[in-house]
Amino acid sequence: MQPKHFISLLDLTSDEFRRLIHRAKELKTNKDPDFQPLKGQVLAMIFEKSSTRTRISFATGMAQFGGNALFLSPRDIQLGRGEPLEDSAKVISSMVDCIMLRTHSHEMVTTFAKYSSVPVINGLTDLLHPCQLLADMQAFFEHRGDIEGKMVTWVGDGNNMCHSYINAARVLNFKLNIACPEGYYPKQTIVDNAKGRVHIFNSTEAAAENSDLIVTDVWASMGQEGEQKKRELAFKDFQVTKNTMNAANSDALFMHCLPAHRNKEVTAEVIDGSQSVVFDAAENRLHAQKALLEFLLC
Ligand code: CP
Ligand code: NVA
């Protein structure tokens, strides 16, 4: 039998997504040190790209659950010297209980999942970042209750985080406005599959109207550092400012997956202001990751 993987939010039903959020909220408040459901289990973490939150939340979550996490850089394992993905997936999964990967190519994670005998988790690819959405949605539910029927506005690049917001809109049934410059739109197939829940705007303020949540992310993602200057020009009218927040509902929240660049994609006033819940969402990475590990492994 194929193990349960978490490659995309579309791997979850809406009921499973909501149960994960509720479980993460429970784990956040009930810190019982004797609750060790993953005692003796090992998570392999393969990182092709940098990470603070993803690495620490998975390693800490495994430790708190009584297990272990192995940090593996492709530079140090044979994968980086060309060992085939299929062989690596078969070998690594024969020794550990779960594998988390952060890669450039999304296909690398799907190929790993195909040949792995244990659950595979997508810790971010160029296409998707589903783990972050578990934490963001948990933060929204904590502050405002269920997101069903609410309006969310994404400002900026149609990137991995934007794609994951589109998938979250499908699974949790909310409306998503995307304010994005031409040439940086999210993938059309991902938008089309959200069947009318997603609308693209070329004005940040127009997109933000009636929104309950404003979200943004870096203008140049990992791997796009060489495009920084070009992107700063393209995105200069797609910054989240006080005016953006004023165009949204008065109780709208602000989120950013972090790391953030103050006064680039978001002003310092907004990210450090009273509507921002970025650090709640960042902490939730730990609780959400634990809920996910329990869901996949127990
Ligand atoms: N938001 C997020 O995934 O952070 P890291 O890159 O630090 O893991
Ligand atoms: N879009 C960003 C998210 C970082 C957590 C990136 O891929 O670099």
PDB file of C-alpha atoms and ligand atoms in Angstrom:
ATOM      1  CA  MET A   1       0.000   0.000   0.000  1.00  0.00           C
ATOM      2  CA  GLN A   2       1.225   3.520  -0.834  1.00  0.00           C
ATOM      3  CA  PRO A   3       2.026   5.604   2.270  1.00  0.00           C
ATOM      4  CA  LYS A   4       0.138   8.857   2.902  1.00  0.00           C
ATOM      5  CA  HIS A   5       2.157  11.802   1.530  1.00  0.00           C
ATOM      6  CA  PHE A   6       1.814  15.570   2.000  1.00  0.00           C
ATOM      7  CA  ILE A   7       2.974  17.132  -1.252  1.00  0.00           C
ATOM      8  CA  SER A   8       0.161  19.612  -1.761  1.00  0.00           C
ATOM      9  CA  LEU A   9      -2.815  20.902   0.229  1.00  0.00           C
ATOM     10  CA  LEU A  10      -4.918  19.059  -2.334  1.00  0.00           C
ATOM     11  CA  ASP A  11      -3.777  15.839  -0.623  1.00  0.00           C
ATOM     12  CA  LEU A  12      -6.153  16.846   2.215  1.00  0.00           C
ATOM     13  CA  THR A  13      -9.928  16.865   2.278  1.00  0.00           C
ATOM     14  CA  SER A  14     -11.460  19.984   3.788  1.00  0.00           C
ATOM     15  CA  ASP A  15     -12.363  17.920   6.835  1.00  0.00           C
ATOM     16  CA  GLU A  16      -8.775  16.676   7.233  1.00  0.00           C
ATOM     17  CA  PHE A  17      -7.400  20.235   6.835  1.00  0.00           C
ATOM     18  CA  ARG A  18      -9.747  21.524   9.553  1.00  0.00           C
ATOM     19  CA  ARG A  19      -8.915  18.576  11.826  1.00  0.00           C
ATOM     20  CA  LEU A  20      -5.194  19.316  11.423  1.00  0.00           C
ATOM     21  CA  ILE A  21      -5.782  22.955  12.403  1.00  0.00           C
ATOM     22  CA  HIS A  22      -7.781  21.956  15.476  1.00  0.00           C
ATOM     23  CA  ARG A  23      -5.170  19.383  16.462  1.00  0.00           C
ATOM     24  CA  ALA A  24      -2.368  21.953  16.057  1.00  0.00           C
ATOM     25  CA  LYS A  25      -4.314  24.327  18.335  1.00  0.00           C
ATOM     26  CA  GLU A  26      -4.653  21.538  20.932  1.00  0.00           C
ATOM     27  CA  LEU A  27      -0.952  20.667  20.753  1.00  0.00           C
ATOM     28  CA  LYS A  28      -0.107  24.357  21.225  1.00  0.00           C
ATOM     29  CA  THR A  29      -1.911  24.506  24.570  1.00  0.00           C
ATOM     30  CA  ASN A  30      -1.418  20.950  25.878  1.00  0.00           C
ATOM     31  CA  LYS A  31       2.340  20.580  26.187  1.00  0.00           C
ATOM     32  CA  ASP A  32       2.476  17.186  27.889  1.00  0.00           C
ATOM     33  CA  PRO A  33       6.155  16.049  27.890  1.00  0.00           C
ATOM     34  CA  ASP A  34       5.045  12.417  28.315  1.00  0.00           C
ATOM     35  CA  PHE A  35       3.055  12.478  25.078  1.00  0.00           C
ATOM     36  CA  GLN A  36       5.634  10.887  22.739  1.00  0.00           C
ATOM     37  CA  PRO A  37       3.707   9.277  19.870  1.00  0.00           C
ATOM     38  CA  LEU A  38       6.819   9.133  17.629  1.00  0.00           C
ATOM     39  CA  LYS A  39       9.185   7.570  20.150  1.00  0.00           C
ATOM     40  CA  GLY A  40      12.060   5.917  18.285  1.00  0.00           C
ATOM     41  CA  GLN A  41      10.936   7.244  14.882  1.00  0.00           C
ATOM     42  CA  VAL A  42      13.245   9.176  12.562  1.00  0.00           C
ATOM     43  CA  LEU A  43      12.516  11.968  10.100  1.00  0.00           C
ATOM     44  CA  ALA A  44      15.065  12.597   7.308  1.00  0.00           C
ATOM     45  CA  MET A  45      15.137  16.252   6.237  1.00  0.00           C
ATOM     46  CA  ILE A  46      16.722  16.986   2.852  1.00  0.00           C
ATOM     47  CA  PHE A  47      17.336  20.694   2.259  1.00  0.00           C
ATOM     48  CA  GLU A  48      18.541  21.989  -1.118  1.00  0.00           C
ATOM     49  CA  LYS A  49      17.642  25.525   0.032  1.00  0.00           C
ATOM     50  CA  SER A  50      18.086  27.535   3.247  1.00  0.00           C
ATOM     51  CA  SER A  51      15.578  27.383   6.079  1.00  0.00           C
ATOM     52  CA  THR A  52      15.040  28.627   9.607  1.00  0.00           C
ATOM     53  CA  ARG A  53      11.375  27.926  10.441  1.00  0.00           C
ATOM     54  CA  THR A  54      10.892  24.687   8.499  1.00  0.00           C
ATOM     55  CA  ARG A  55      14.090  23.100   9.739  1.00  0.00           C
ATOM     56  CA  ILE A  56      13.619  24.099  13.379  1.00  0.00           C
ATOM     57  CA  SER A  57       9.910  23.282  13.542  1.00  0.00           C
ATOM     58  CA  PHE A  58      10.342  19.775  12.125  1.00  0.00           C
ATOM     59  CA  ALA A  59      13.437  19.024  14.254  1.00  0.00           C
ATOM     60  CA  THR A  60      11.821  20.360  17.437  1.00  0.00           C
ATOM     61  CA  GLY A  61       8.513  18.670  16.687  1.00  0.00           C
ATOM     62  CA  MET A  62      10.233  15.296  16.264  1.00  0.00           C
ATOM     63  CA  ALA A  63      12.238  15.790  19.486  1.00  0.00           C
ATOM     64  CA  GLN A  64       9.121  16.776  21.470  1.00  0.00           C
ATOM     65  CA  PHE A  65       7.317  13.695  20.129  1.00  0.00           C
ATOM     66  CA  GLY A  66      10.166  11.425  21.301  1.00  0.00           C
ATOM     67  CA  GLY A  67      11.742  10.914  17.865  1.00  0.00           C
ATOM     68  CA  ASN A  68      14.753  12.217  15.965  1.00  0.00           C
ATOM     69  CA  ALA A  69      15.360  14.334  12.879  1.00  0.00           C
ATOM     70  CA  LEU A  70      18.351  14.021  10.539  1.00  0.00           C
ATOM     71  CA  PHE A  71      19.435  17.156   8.690  1.00  0.00           C
ATOM     72  CA  LEU A  72      20.747  16.116   5.267  1.00  0.00           C
ATOM     73  CA  SER A  73      22.282  18.554   2.828  1.00  0.00           C
ATOM     74  CA  PRO A  74      22.550  17.259  -0.755  1.00  0.00           C
ATOM     75  CA  ARG A  75      26.138  18.541  -0.594  1.00  0.00           C
ATOM     76  CA  ASP A  76      26.919  15.867   1.977  1.00  0.00           C
ATOM     77  CA  ILE A  77      24.887  12.900   0.745  1.00  0.00           C
ATOM     78  CA  GLN A  78      25.349  10.964  -2.493  1.00  0.00           C
ATOM     79  CA  LEU A  79      22.199  12.555  -3.957  1.00  0.00           C
ATOM     80  CA  GLY A  80      24.296  15.669  -4.586  1.00  0.00           C
ATOM     81  CA  ARG A  81      26.856  13.577  -6.521  1.00  0.00           C
ATOM     82  CA  GLY A  82      24.233  12.218  -8.873  1.00  0.00           C
ATOM     83  CA  GLU A  83      22.844   9.119  -7.129  1.00  0.00           C
ATOM     84  CA  PRO A  84      19.473   8.633  -8.863  1.00  0.00           C
ATOM     85  CA  LEU A  85      16.429  10.012  -7.039  1.00  0.00           C
ATOM     86  CA  GLU A  86      14.670   6.651  -7.300  1.00  0.00           C
ATOM     87  CA  ASP A  87      17.577   4.834  -5.601  1.00  0.00           C
ATOM     88  CA  SER A  88      17.944   7.540  -2.947  1.00  0.00           C
ATOM     89  CA  ALA A  89      14.231   7.414  -2.143  1.00  0.00           C
ATOM     90  CA  LYS A  90      14.246   3.600  -1.858  1.00  0.00           C
ATOM     91  CA  VAL A  91      17.362   3.521   0.325  1.00  0.00           C
ATOM     92  CA  ILE A  92      16.525   6.446   2.633  1.00  0.00           C
ATOM     93  CA  SER A  93      12.937   5.272   3.133  1.00  0.00           C
ATOM     94  CA  SER A  94      14.181   1.791   4.056  1.00  0.00           C
ATOM     95  CA  MET A  95      15.909   3.318   7.111  1.00  0.00           C
ATOM     96  CA  VAL A  96      13.700   6.194   8.318  1.00  0.00           C
ATOM     97  CA  ASP A  97       9.994   6.670   9.070  1.00  0.00           C
ATOM     98  CA  CYS A  98       9.325   9.883   7.153  1.00  0.00           C
ATOM     99  CA  ILE A  99      11.155  12.117   4.654  1.00  0.00           C
ATOM    100  CA  MET A 100      10.804  15.888   4.326  1.00  0.00           C
ATOM    101  CA  LEU A 101      12.332  17.657   1.327  1.00  0.00           C
ATOM    102  CA  ARG A 102      12.898  21.307   0.413  1.00  0.00           C
ATOM    103  CA  THR A 103      13.925  21.484  -3.231  1.00  0.00           C
ATOM    104  CA  HIS A 104      13.956  23.680  -6.310  1.00  0.00           C
ATOM    105  CA  SER A 105      12.174  21.233  -8.598  1.00  0.00           C
ATOM    106  CA  HIS A 106       8.708  20.091  -7.541  1.00  0.00           C
ATOM    107  CA  GLU A 107       9.189  16.921  -9.582  1.00  0.00           C
ATOM    108  CA  MET A 108      12.028  15.923  -7.289  1.00  0.00           C
ATOM    109  CA  VAL A 109       9.550  15.698  -4.389  1.00  0.00           C
ATOM    110  CA  THR A 110       6.897  13.869  -6.421  1.00  0.00           C
ATOM    111  CA  THR A 111       9.514  11.389  -7.691  1.00  0.00           C
ATOM    112  CA  PHE A 112      10.737  10.811  -4.145  1.00  0.00           C
ATOM    113  CA  ALA A 113       7.159  10.160  -3.055  1.00  0.00           C
ATOM    114  CA  LYS A 114       6.667   7.675  -5.887  1.00  0.00           C
ATOM    115  CA  TYR A 115       9.633   5.531  -4.792  1.00  0.00           C
ATOM    116  CA  SER A 116       9.490   6.062  -1.021  1.00  0.00           C
ATOM    117  CA  SER A 117       8.017   3.394   1.228  1.00  0.00           C
ATOM    118  CA  VAL A 118       7.348   6.012   3.952  1.00  0.00           C
ATOM    119  CA  PRO A 119       5.409   9.336   3.962  1.00  0.00           C
ATOM    120  CA  VAL A 120       7.044  12.227   2.081  1.00  0.00           C
ATOM    121  CA  ILE A 121       6.426  15.845   3.102  1.00  0.00           C
ATOM    122  CA  ASN A 122       6.912  18.853   0.832  1.00  0.00           C
ATOM    123  CA  GLY A 123       8.917  21.373   2.887  1.00  0.00           C
ATOM    124  CA  LEU A 124       8.782  23.859  -0.056  1.00  0.00           C
ATOM    125  CA  THR A 125       9.422  23.586  -3.770  1.00  0.00           C
ATOM    126  CA  ASP A 126       9.463  26.254  -6.478  1.00  0.00           C
ATOM    127  CA  LEU A 127       5.791  25.373  -7.038  1.00  0.00           C
ATOM    128  CA  LEU A 128       4.224  24.952  -3.575  1.00  0.00           C
ATOM    129  CA  HIS A 129       4.738  25.565   0.146  1.00  0.00           C
ATOM    130  CA  PRO A 130       1.855  23.678   1.788  1.00  0.00           C
ATOM    131  CA  CYS A 131       3.351  23.443   5.323  1.00  0.00           C
ATOM    132  CA  GLN A 132       3.261  27.232   5.660  1.00  0.00           C
ATOM    133  CA  LEU A 133      -0.445  27.260   4.887  1.00  0.00           C
ATOM    134  CA  LEU A 134      -1.189  24.900   7.789  1.00  0.00           C
ATOM    135  CA  ALA A 135       0.389  27.467  10.126  1.00  0.00           C
ATOM    136  CA  ASP A 136      -1.172  30.527   8.441  1.00  0.00           C
ATOM    137  CA  MET A 137      -4.630  28.989   8.489  1.00  0.00           C
ATOM    138  CA  GLN A 138      -4.178  27.995  12.133  1.00  0.00           C
ATOM    139  CA  ALA A 139      -3.346  31.639  12.927  1.00  0.00           C
ATOM    140  CA  PHE A 140      -6.441  32.839  11.046  1.00  0.00           C
ATOM    141  CA  PHE A 141      -8.704  30.334  12.852  1.00  0.00           C
ATOM    142  CA  GLU A 142      -7.192  31.380  16.206  1.00  0.00           C
ATOM    143  CA  HIS A 143      -7.823  35.070  15.628  1.00  0.00           C
ATOM    144  CA  ARG A 144     -11.003  35.082  13.554  1.00  0.00           C
ATOM    145  CA  GLY A 145     -12.557  31.588  13.484  1.00  0.00           C
ATOM    146  CA  ASP A 146     -13.240  29.517  10.371  1.00  0.00           C
ATOM    147  CA  ILE A 147     -12.077  31.080   7.085  1.00  0.00           C
ATOM    148  CA  GLU A 148     -14.897  29.597   4.973  1.00  0.00           C
ATOM    149  CA  GLY A 149     -16.574  32.337   2.918  1.00  0.00           C
ATOM    150  CA  LYS A 150     -13.997  34.984   3.944  1.00  0.00           C
ATOM    151  CA  MET A 151     -12.012  37.130   1.516  1.00  0.00           C
ATOM    152  CA  VAL A 152      -8.214  36.921   1.362  1.00  0.00           C
ATOM    153  CA  THR A 153      -5.954  39.158  -0.733  1.00  0.00           C
ATOM    154  CA  TRP A 154      -2.557  38.003  -1.924  1.00  0.00           C
ATOM    155  CA  VAL A 155      -0.226  40.857  -2.946  1.00  0.00           C
ATOM    156  CA  GLY A 156       2.886  40.254  -5.061  1.00  0.00           C
ATOM    157  CA  ASP A 157       4.477  37.365  -6.891  1.00  0.00           C
ATOM    158  CA  GLY A 158       2.404  34.443  -8.208  1.00  0.00           C
ATOM    159  CA  ASN A 159       4.887  32.110  -6.521  1.00  0.00           C
ATOM    160  CA  ASN A 160       4.914  28.915  -4.424  1.00  0.00           C
ATOM    161  CA  MET A 161       3.131  30.642  -1.507  1.00  0.00           C
ATOM    162  CA  CYS A 162       0.551  32.199  -3.835  1.00  0.00           C
ATOM    163  CA  HIS A 163      -0.128  28.770  -5.403  1.00  0.00           C
ATOM    164  CA  SER A 164      -0.592  27.290  -1.940  1.00  0.00           C
ATOM    165  CA  TYR A 165      -3.057  30.071  -1.028  1.00  0.00           C
ATOM    166  CA  ILE A 166      -5.019  29.207  -4.189  1.00  0.00           C
ATOM    167  CA  ASN A 167      -5.114  25.547  -3.133  1.00  0.00           C
ATOM    168  CA  ALA A 168      -6.135  26.529   0.409  1.00  0.00           C
ATOM    169  CA  ALA A 169      -8.983  28.620  -1.048  1.00  0.00           C
ATOM    170  CA  ARG A 170     -10.193  25.468  -2.823  1.00  0.00           C
ATOM    171  CA  VAL A 171      -9.939  23.140   0.159  1.00  0.00           C
ATOM    172  CA  LEU A 172     -11.246  25.548   2.837  1.00  0.00           C
ATOM    173  CA  ASN A 173     -13.642  27.416   0.531  1.00  0.00           C
ATOM    174  CA  PHE A 174     -12.624  31.079   0.760  1.00  0.00           C
ATOM    175  CA  LYS A 175     -12.328  33.795  -1.895  1.00  0.00           C
ATOM    176  CA  LEU A 176      -8.882  34.919  -3.004  1.00  0.00           C
ATOM    177  CA  ASN A 177      -7.972  38.164  -4.769  1.00  0.00           C
ATOM    178  CA  ILE A 178      -4.481  38.322  -6.231  1.00  0.00           C
ATOM    179  CA  ALA A 179      -2.806  41.698  -6.890  1.00  0.00           C
ATOM    180  CA  CYS A 180       0.083  40.937  -9.195  1.00  0.00           C
ATOM    181  CA  PRO A 181       2.030  42.662 -11.994  1.00  0.00           C
ATOM    182  CA  GLU A 182       1.727  41.266 -15.498  1.00  0.00           C
ATOM    183  CA  GLY A 183       4.313  38.601 -16.190  1.00  0.00           C
ATOM    184  CA  TYR A 184       4.292  37.359 -12.573  1.00  0.00           C
ATOM    185  CA  TYR A 185       0.855  35.753 -12.455  1.00  0.00           C
ATOM    186  CA  PRO A 186       0.340  32.385 -10.760  1.00  0.00           C
ATOM    187  CA  LYS A 187       0.140  29.317 -13.031  1.00  0.00           C
ATOM    188  CA  GLN A 188      -3.079  29.427 -15.029  1.00  0.00           C
ATOM    189  CA  THR A 189      -3.913  25.742 -14.433  1.00  0.00           C
ATOM    190  CA  ILE A 190      -3.756  26.240 -10.652  1.00  0.00           C
ATOM    191  CA  VAL A 191      -6.018  29.320 -10.955  1.00  0.00           C
ATOM    192  CA  ASP A 192      -8.431  27.511 -13.296  1.00  0.00           C
ATOM    193  CA  ASN A 193      -8.697  24.542 -10.940  1.00  0.00           C
ATOM    194  CA  ALA A 194      -9.877  26.877  -8.170  1.00  0.00           C
ATOM    195  CA  LYS A 195     -13.063  27.374 -10.254  1.00  0.00           C
ATOM    196  CA  GLY A 196     -14.011  31.001  -9.788  1.00  0.00           C
ATOM    197  CA  ARG A 197     -12.715  31.395  -6.224  1.00  0.00           C
ATOM    198  CA  VAL A 198      -9.693  33.384  -7.482  1.00  0.00           C
ATOM    199  CA  HIS A 199      -9.643  36.840  -9.118  1.00  0.00           C
ATOM    200  CA  ILE A 200      -6.575  38.632 -10.445  1.00  0.00           C
ATOM    201  CA  PHE A 201      -6.205  42.432 -10.063  1.00  0.00           C
ATOM    202  CA  ASN A 202      -3.574  44.902 -11.162  1.00  0.00           C
ATOM    203  CA  SER A 203      -4.226  47.302  -8.280  1.00  0.00           C
ATOM    204  CA  THR A 204      -3.336  46.413  -4.703  1.00  0.00           C
ATOM    205  CA  GLU A 205      -5.995  48.672  -3.147  1.00  0.00           C
ATOM    206  CA  ALA A 206      -8.785  47.393  -5.427  1.00  0.00           C
ATOM    207  CA  ALA A 207      -7.854  43.790  -4.562  1.00  0.00           C
ATOM    208  CA  ALA A 208      -7.767  44.520  -0.821  1.00  0.00           C
ATOM    209  CA  GLU A 209     -11.326  45.896  -0.635  1.00  0.00           C
ATOM    210  CA  ASN A 210     -13.559  43.868   1.754  1.00  0.00           C
ATOM    211  CA  SER A 211     -10.686  41.537   2.658  1.00  0.00           C
ATOM    212  CA  ASP A 212     -10.300  39.776   5.991  1.00  0.00           C
ATOM    213  CA  LEU A 213      -6.658  38.876   5.461  1.00  0.00           C
ATOM    214  CA  ILE A 214      -3.837  40.506   3.481  1.00  0.00           C
ATOM    215  CA  VAL A 215      -0.823  38.312   2.639  1.00  0.00           C
ATOM    216  CA  THR A 216       2.416  38.926   0.838  1.00  0.00           C
ATOM    217  CA  ASP A 217       5.833  37.317   0.336  1.00  0.00           C
ATOM    218  CA  VAL A 218       9.281  38.233  -0.970  1.00  0.00           C
ATOM    219  CA  TRP A 219       9.536  39.591  -4.516  1.00  0.00           C
ATOM    220  CA  ALA A 220      12.441  37.259  -5.350  1.00  0.00           C
ATOM    221  CA  SER A 221      12.185  33.732  -4.000  1.00  0.00           C
ATOM    222  CA  MET A 222      15.096  31.406  -3.271  1.00  0.00           C
ATOM    223  CA  GLY A 223      16.801  30.676  -6.580  1.00  0.00           C
ATOM    224  CA  GLN A 224      15.739  34.053  -8.089  1.00  0.00           C
ATOM    225  CA  GLU A 225      18.388  36.197  -6.374  1.00  0.00           C
ATOM    226  CA  GLY A 226      19.814  37.228  -9.775  1.00  0.00           C
ATOM    227  CA  GLU A 227      16.442  38.839 -10.683  1.00  0.00           C
ATOM    228  CA  GLN A 228      16.285  40.988  -7.518  1.00  0.00           C
ATOM    229  CA  LYS A 229      16.777  44.370  -9.243  1.00  0.00           C
ATOM    230  CA  LYS A 230      14.409  43.619 -12.126  1.00  0.00           C
ATOM    231  CA  ARG A 231      11.779  42.374  -9.702  1.00  0.00           C
ATOM    232  CA  GLU A 232      12.068  45.428  -7.425  1.00  0.00           C
ATOM    233  CA  LEU A 233      11.045  47.547 -10.423  1.00  0.00           C
ATOM    234  CA  ALA A 234       8.239  45.197 -11.496  1.00  0.00           C
ATOM    235  CA  PHE A 235       6.751  44.976  -7.990  1.00  0.00           C
ATOM    236  CA  LYS A 236       7.174  48.587  -6.823  1.00  0.00           C
ATOM    237  CA  ASP A 237       3.386  49.206  -6.923  1.00  0.00           C
ATOM    238  CA  PHE A 238       2.668  45.904  -5.167  1.00  0.00           C
ATOM    239  CA  GLN A 239       3.866  46.754  -1.683  1.00  0.00           C
ATOM    240  CA  VAL A 240       1.579  46.199   1.319  1.00  0.00           C
ATOM    241  CA  THR A 241       1.256  49.609   2.995  1.00  0.00           C
ATOM    242  CA  LYS A 242      -1.059  51.282   5.487  1.00  0.00           C
ATOM    243  CA  ASN A 243      -3.219  52.269   2.473  1.00  0.00           C
ATOM    244  CA  THR A 244      -3.600  48.582   1.546  1.00  0.00           C
ATOM    245  CA  MET A 245      -4.647  47.715   5.098  1.00  0.00           C
ATOM    246  CA  ASN A 246      -7.050  50.716   5.140  1.00  0.00           C
ATOM    247  CA  ALA A 247      -8.696  49.471   1.937  1.00  0.00           C
ATOM    248  CA  ALA A 248      -9.392  46.096   3.600  1.00  0.00           C
ATOM    249  CA  ASN A 249     -11.899  45.434   6.385  1.00  0.00           C
ATOM    250  CA  SER A 250     -11.039  47.273   9.599  1.00  0.00           C
ATOM    251  CA  ASP A 251     -10.292  43.996  11.420  1.00  0.00           C
ATOM    252  CA  ALA A 252      -8.202  42.493   8.581  1.00  0.00           C
ATOM    253  CA  LEU A 253      -5.095  40.553   9.575  1.00  0.00           C
ATOM    254  CA  PHE A 254      -1.697  40.711   7.882  1.00  0.00           C
ATOM    255  CA  MET A 255       0.489  37.630   7.227  1.00  0.00           C
ATOM    256  CA  HIS A 256       3.870  36.952   5.601  1.00  0.00           C
ATOM    257  CA  CYS A 257       5.544  33.524   5.706  1.00  0.00           C
ATOM    258  CA  LEU A 258       8.926  35.171   6.570  1.00  0.00           C
ATOM    259  CA  PRO A 259      11.748  35.913   6.060  1.00  0.00           C
ATOM    260  CA  ALA A 260      10.548  39.437   5.123  1.00  0.00           C
ATOM    261  CA  HIS A 261      12.207  42.528   3.687  1.00  0.00           C
ATOM    262  CA  ARG A 262      10.860  45.594   5.479  1.00  0.00           C
ATOM    263  CA  ASN A 263       9.966  48.479   3.169  1.00  0.00           C
ATOM    264  CA  LYS A 264      10.193  46.253   0.079  1.00  0.00           C
ATOM    265  CA  GLU A 265       7.146  43.935  -0.152  1.00  0.00           C
ATOM    266  CA  VAL A 266       5.662  45.331   3.098  1.00  0.00           C
ATOM    267  CA  THR A 267       6.251  48.511   5.065  1.00  0.00           C
ATOM    268  CA  ALA A 268       7.739  48.190   8.551  1.00  0.00           C
ATOM    269  CA  GLU A 269       4.641  49.988   9.847  1.00  0.00           C
ATOM    270  CA  VAL A 270       2.381  47.147   8.631  1.00  0.00           C
ATOM    271  CA  ILE A 271       4.517  44.092   9.455  1.00  0.00           C
ATOM    272  CA  ASP A 272       5.298  45.458  12.928  1.00  0.00           C
ATOM    273  CA  GLY A 273       1.792  46.900  13.386  1.00  0.00           C
ATOM    274  CA  SER A 274      -1.223  45.735  15.368  1.00  0.00           C
ATOM    275  CA  GLN A 275      -2.901  43.855  12.473  1.00  0.00           C
ATOM    276  CA  SER A 276       0.153  41.706  11.801  1.00  0.00           C
ATOM    277  CA  VAL A 277       0.127  38.115  13.089  1.00  0.00           C
ATOM    278  CA  VAL A 278       3.359  37.046  11.392  1.00  0.00           C
ATOM    279  CA  PHE A 279       5.009  35.799  14.569  1.00  0.00           C
ATOM    280  CA  ASP A 280       1.924  33.830  15.628  1.00  0.00           C
ATOM    281  CA  ALA A 281       1.960  32.090  12.257  1.00  0.00           C
ATOM    282  CA  ALA A 282       5.715  31.492  12.518  1.00  0.00           C
ATOM    283  CA  GLU A 283       5.327  29.848  15.946  1.00  0.00           C
ATOM    284  CA  ASN A 284       2.436  27.815  14.579  1.00  0.00           C
ATOM    285  CA  ARG A 285       4.841  26.121  12.182  1.00  0.00           C
ATOM    286  CA  LEU A 286       5.916  23.985  15.168  1.00  0.00           C
ATOM    287  CA  HIS A 287       2.384  23.052  16.252  1.00  0.00           C
ATOM    288  CA  ALA A 288       1.163  22.500  12.693  1.00  0.00           C
ATOM    289  CA  GLN A 289       4.192  20.348  11.835  1.00  0.00           C
ATOM    290  CA  LYS A 290       3.534  18.191  14.910  1.00  0.00           C
ATOM    291  CA  ALA A 291      -0.117  17.780  13.933  1.00  0.00           C
ATOM    292  CA  LEU A 292       0.981  16.834  10.407  1.00  0.00           C
ATOM    293  CA  LEU A 293       3.583  14.288  11.595  1.00  0.00           C
ATOM    294  CA  GLU A 294       0.990  12.704  13.880  1.00  0.00           C
ATOM    295  CA  PHE A 295      -1.544  12.613  11.012  1.00  0.00           C
ATOM    296  CA  LEU A 296       0.933  10.926   8.626  1.00  0.00           C
ATOM    297  CA  LEU A 297       2.710   8.569  11.034  1.00  0.00           C
ATOM    298  CA  CYS A 298       0.316   7.511  13.787  1.00  0.00           C
TER     299      CYS A 298
HETATM  300  N1   CP B   1       8.445  30.381   6.056  1.00  0.00           N
HETATM  301  C1   CP B   1       9.431  29.477   5.925  1.00  0.00           C
HETATM  302  O1   CP B   1       9.259  28.410   5.325  1.00  0.00           O
HETATM  303  O2   CP B   1      10.582  29.815   6.545  1.00  0.00           O
HETATM  304  P1   CP B   1      11.991  29.111   6.359  1.00  0.00           P
HETATM  305  O3   CP B   1      12.455  29.381   4.956  1.00  0.00           O
HETATM  306  O4   CP B   1      12.856  29.803   7.390  1.00  0.00           O
HETATM  307  O5   CP B   1      11.849  27.649   6.626  1.00  0.00           O
HETATM  308  N1  NVA B   2       8.566  32.296  -1.772  1.00  0.00           N
HETATM  309  C1  NVA B   2       9.627  32.136  -0.803  1.00  0.00           C
HETATM  310  C2  NVA B   2       9.122  31.489   0.451  1.00  0.00           C
HETATM  311  C3  NVA B   2      10.177  31.331   1.528  1.00  0.00           C
HETATM  312  C4  NVA B   2       9.665  30.629   2.764  1.00  0.00           C
HETATM  313  C5  NVA B   2      10.749  31.308  -1.421  1.00  0.00           C
HETATM  314  O1  NVA B   2      10.458  30.310  -2.080  1.00  0.00           O
HETATM  315  O2  NVA B   2      11.913  31.672  -1.245  1.00  0.00           O
END
